[in-house]
Coordinates of C-alpha atoms and ligand atoms in Angstrom, one line a residue:
M1 CA 0.0 0.0 0.0
N2 CA 1.5 3.3 -1.0
G3 CA -1.1 5.8 0.2
L4 CA -0.8 7.9 3.3
F5 CA -2.9 7.4 6.4
I6 CA -3.2 10.2 8.9
S7 CA -5.5 10.0 12.0
F8 CA -6.6 12.9 14.2
E9 CA -7.2 12.6 17.9
G10 CA -8.2 14.6 21.0
I11 CA -10.7 14.7 23.8
D12 CA -14.2 16.0 23.0
G13 CA -14.1 19.7 22.6
A14 CA -10.5 19.8 21.3
G15 CA -11.7 21.5 18.1
K16 CA -10.1 19.1 15.6
S17 CA -13.0 18.9 12.9
T18 CA -12.5 22.3 11.2
H19 CA -8.7 21.7 10.9
I20 CA -9.3 18.2 9.3
D21 CA -11.5 19.8 6.7
A22 CA -9.0 22.6 6.0
L23 CA -6.2 20.1 5.7
A24 CA -8.3 17.9 3.3
Q25 CA -8.8 21.0 1.2
A26 CA -5.2 22.0 1.3
I27 CA -4.0 18.5 0.2
K28 CA -6.6 18.4 -2.6
T29 CA -5.4 21.8 -3.9
Q30 CA -2.0 20.2 -4.1
G31 CA -3.4 17.6 -6.5
K32 CA -3.7 14.6 -4.3
V33 CA -6.9 12.5 -3.8
V34 CA -8.2 12.6 -0.2
A35 CA -10.4 10.1 1.4
L36 CA -12.0 11.9 4.4
T37 CA -13.5 9.6 6.9
R38 CA -14.2 9.1 10.7
E39 CA -14.5 6.6 13.5
P40 CA -16.5 5.1 14.8
G41 CA -18.1 5.1 11.4
G42 CA -17.1 5.5 7.8
T43 CA -19.2 2.7 6.3
P44 CA -23.0 2.1 6.5
L45 CA -22.5 -0.7 9.0
A46 CA -20.0 1.2 11.1
E47 CA -22.2 4.3 11.2
Q48 CA -25.0 2.1 12.6
L49 CA -22.6 0.8 15.2
R50 CA -21.6 4.5 15.9
A51 CA -25.1 5.4 16.8
L52 CA -25.2 2.6 19.4
I53 CA -21.7 3.3 20.7
L54 CA -22.5 7.0 21.2
N55 CA -26.0 6.6 22.7
A56 CA -26.8 3.2 24.2
P57 CA -25.6 2.4 27.8
M58 CA -23.1 -0.5 27.8
D59 CA -20.0 -1.7 29.6
A60 CA -16.5 -0.9 28.6
M61 CA -15.8 -4.3 27.0
T62 CA -19.0 -4.1 24.9
E63 CA -17.9 -0.6 23.8
A64 CA -14.4 -1.8 22.9
L65 CA -15.8 -4.8 20.9
L66 CA -18.1 -2.5 19.0
V67 CA -15.6 0.1 18.2
F68 CA -13.2 -2.6 16.9
A69 CA -16.0 -4.3 14.9
A70 CA -16.8 -0.9 13.3
R71 CA -13.1 -0.4 12.6
R72 CA -12.7 -3.8 11.0
D73 CA -15.4 -3.0 8.5
H74 CA -14.1 0.5 7.9
L75 CA -10.6 -0.8 7.3
Q76 CA -11.7 -3.4 4.8
Q77 CA -14.3 -1.3 3.0
V78 CA -12.7 2.1 3.0
I79 CA -9.2 2.6 4.4
A80 CA -7.3 -0.3 2.9
P81 CA -8.8 0.2 -0.6
A82 CA -8.1 4.0 -0.5
L83 CA -4.5 3.4 0.5
A84 CA -4.1 0.8 -2.3
R85 CA -5.3 3.5 -4.7
D86 CA -2.5 5.8 -3.3
E87 CA -4.9 8.2 -1.7
V88 CA -4.4 10.3 1.4
V89 CA -6.7 8.9 4.1
L90 CA -7.6 11.5 6.7
C91 CA -9.5 9.7 9.6
D92 CA -11.1 11.6 12.3
R93 CA -10.1 9.3 15.3
F94 CA -8.7 5.8 15.0
T95 CA -7.4 3.1 17.5
D96 CA -5.7 5.6 19.8
A97 CA -9.2 6.8 20.7
T98 CA -10.0 3.3 21.9
F99 CA -6.9 3.2 24.1
A100 CA -7.7 6.7 25.4
Y101 CA -11.5 6.4 25.9
Q102 CA -12.1 2.7 26.7
G103 CA -8.6 2.1 28.2
G104 CA -7.9 5.5 29.9
G105 CA -11.4 6.9 30.4
R106 CA -13.3 3.7 31.3
G107 CA -10.3 1.9 32.8
F108 CA -10.6 -1.1 30.5
D109 CA -7.7 -3.6 30.2
W110 CA -4.9 -2.1 28.0
D111 CA -3.5 -5.6 27.2
V112 CA -6.9 -6.8 25.9
L113 CA -7.2 -3.7 23.7
S114 CA -3.7 -4.5 22.3
V115 CA -4.8 -8.1 21.5
L116 CA -8.0 -6.7 19.7
E117 CA -5.8 -4.2 17.9
G118 CA -3.6 -7.1 16.8
W119 CA -6.6 -9.0 15.4
V120 CA -8.4 -6.1 13.7
Q121 CA -5.4 -4.4 12.2
A122 CA -3.3 -7.4 11.1
Q123 CA -2.1 -6.7 7.6
A124 CA -1.4 -10.3 6.5
G125 CA -4.8 -11.9 7.5
P126 CA -5.7 -14.5 10.2
A127 CA -2.3 -16.3 10.1
S128 CA -0.7 -13.3 11.7
F129 CA -3.4 -12.6 14.3
G130 CA -2.0 -11.6 17.6
T131 CA 1.7 -11.4 16.4
T132 CA 4.0 -8.4 16.5
A133 CA 3.0 -4.8 16.2
A134 CA 5.1 -4.5 13.0
G135 CA 2.5 -6.4 11.0
L136 CA -0.3 -4.0 11.9
L137 CA -2.0 -1.5 9.7
Q138 CA -1.5 1.8 11.6
P139 CA -1.7 5.4 10.7
H140 CA 1.6 6.8 9.4
L141 CA 1.0 10.0 11.3
T142 CA -1.4 10.9 14.1
V143 CA -2.2 14.5 14.9
W144 CA -3.2 14.8 18.6
F145 CA -5.1 18.0 19.5
D146 CA -4.1 18.4 23.1
V147 CA -6.2 20.7 25.2
P148 CA -6.8 20.9 29.0
P149 CA -10.0 19.0 29.8
A150 CA -11.4 22.1 31.7
V151 CA -11.0 24.2 28.5
A152 CA -12.6 21.5 26.3
A153 CA -15.6 21.2 28.9
K154 CA -16.2 24.9 28.6
R155 CA -16.3 24.7 24.8
L156 CA -18.6 21.7 24.9
S157 CA -21.0 23.5 27.3
N158 CA -21.9 25.9 24.4
A159 CA -22.5 23.0 22.0
R160 CA -25.5 20.9 20.9
L161 CA -27.1 18.2 23.0
P162 CA -24.2 16.1 24.4
D163 CA -23.8 12.4 23.5
K164 CA -22.8 9.7 26.1
F165 CA -19.1 10.7 25.9
E166 CA -19.5 14.5 25.7
S167 CA -21.6 14.4 28.9
Q168 CA -18.8 12.8 31.0
P169 CA -17.2 14.8 33.8
V170 CA -13.8 16.5 33.5
D171 CA -12.0 13.8 35.4
F172 CA -13.0 11.3 32.8
F173 CA -11.4 13.4 30.1
E174 CA -8.3 13.8 32.3
K175 CA -8.0 10.0 32.2
V176 CA -8.7 10.0 28.4
A177 CA -5.8 12.6 27.9
H178 CA -3.5 10.4 29.9
G179 CA -4.4 7.5 27.6
Y180 CA -3.4 9.7 24.6
A181 CA -0.1 10.6 26.3
R182 CA 0.6 7.0 27.0
R183 CA 0.1 6.1 23.3
M184 CA 2.3 9.0 22.2
A185 CA 5.1 7.9 24.6
A186 CA 5.0 4.4 23.1
E187 CA 5.2 5.7 19.5
P188 CA 6.6 9.2 19.6
E189 CA 7.6 9.2 15.9
R190 CA 4.0 8.6 14.8
F191 CA 2.5 11.4 16.9
I192 CA 2.4 15.1 16.3
R193 CA 1.1 16.9 19.4
I194 CA -0.6 20.2 18.6
D195 CA -1.4 22.7 21.3
A196 CA -5.1 23.1 20.8
N197 CA -5.5 25.6 23.7
Q198 CA -5.0 28.5 21.2
A199 CA -7.1 30.6 18.8
P200 CA -8.2 28.4 15.8
E201 CA -6.0 30.3 13.4
L202 CA -2.9 29.6 15.5
V203 CA -3.9 25.9 15.8
W204 CA -4.2 25.8 12.0
K205 CA -0.8 27.4 11.6
D206 CA 0.8 24.7 13.7
V207 CA -1.1 21.9 11.8
A208 CA 0.0 23.3 8.4
Q209 CA 3.6 23.8 9.6
A210 CA 3.7 20.2 11.0
M211 CA 2.3 18.8 7.7
Q212 CA 4.9 20.7 5.7
T213 CA 7.7 19.4 8.0
R214 CA 6.5 15.9 7.4
G215 CA 6.1 16.4 3.6
V216 CA 2.3 16.0 3.6
L217 CA 1.9 19.6 2.3
L218 CA 4.3 21.4 0.0
P219 CA 5.7 24.6 1.5
C220 CA 3.6 27.7 0.4
Ligands
TMP1 P1 -16.4 12.3 17.5 O1 -17.7 13.0 18.1 O2 -15.2 13.1 17.6 O3 -16.7 11.8 16.1 O4 -16.2 11.0 18.4 C1 -17.1 10.1 18.7 C2 -17.0 9.7 20.2 O5 -16.6 8.3 20.3 C3 -16.0 10.5 21.0 O6 -16.6 10.9 22.2 C4 -15.0 9.5 21.3 C5 -15.6 8.1 21.2 N1 -14.8 7.0 20.8 C6 -14.5 6.0 21.7 O7 -14.9 6.0 22.8 N2 -13.7 5.0 21.2 C7 -13.2 4.9 20.0 O8 -12.5 4.0 19.6 C8 -13.5 6.0 19.0 C9 -13.0 5.9 17.6 C10 -14.3 7.0 19.5

């Protein structure tokens, strides 16, 4: 696969969506094909699972199994084919969100999540299930919009009716943020941390600059 796979992460209220759209536009302007997608979701089946995950009460393991089920369908139907066509895949959240939300926020077993990650993202099919991380389909880059949970909570309080996650207390998001930090510490070369506690135009400046440094965008 020759395409480029970039995921975007952050706690609810980090303000990543407008920047993902702007980046998609900037990459398209430079002549590349962009597949803009999201998790949970991105296929008809995964979008149905998303509605359940975001709204139905369930325990952490059920949540984890459903997000990975949605991810499996999304990888097979959308992400892998787009990468095979050499496209740039921009995905609003991916597996780091599962480690952050279900692992960090809900306190679900990190090792079990690693096993599920190994099954769902194995590149070489069932024979390699549960083997080394090297065989996994992972984003090439992950942009983490890092913002203090109290700031994000204030932003969310002005927003639409909150879903199951958005209505969690600040200390839940402290744990989610720790989950992201733990993932970044394990794979620092994949992560780009953006200070999202700034005015949107400054956040965008940092995103654009990071994308130029990594060769995703040409310098303007
Ligand atoms: P969004 O509103 O940014 O699209 O995110 C959907 C929500 O789903 C968000 O609160 C984070 C949560 N989520 C998980 O709990 N686990 C996951 O694996 C993913 C991808 C999202």
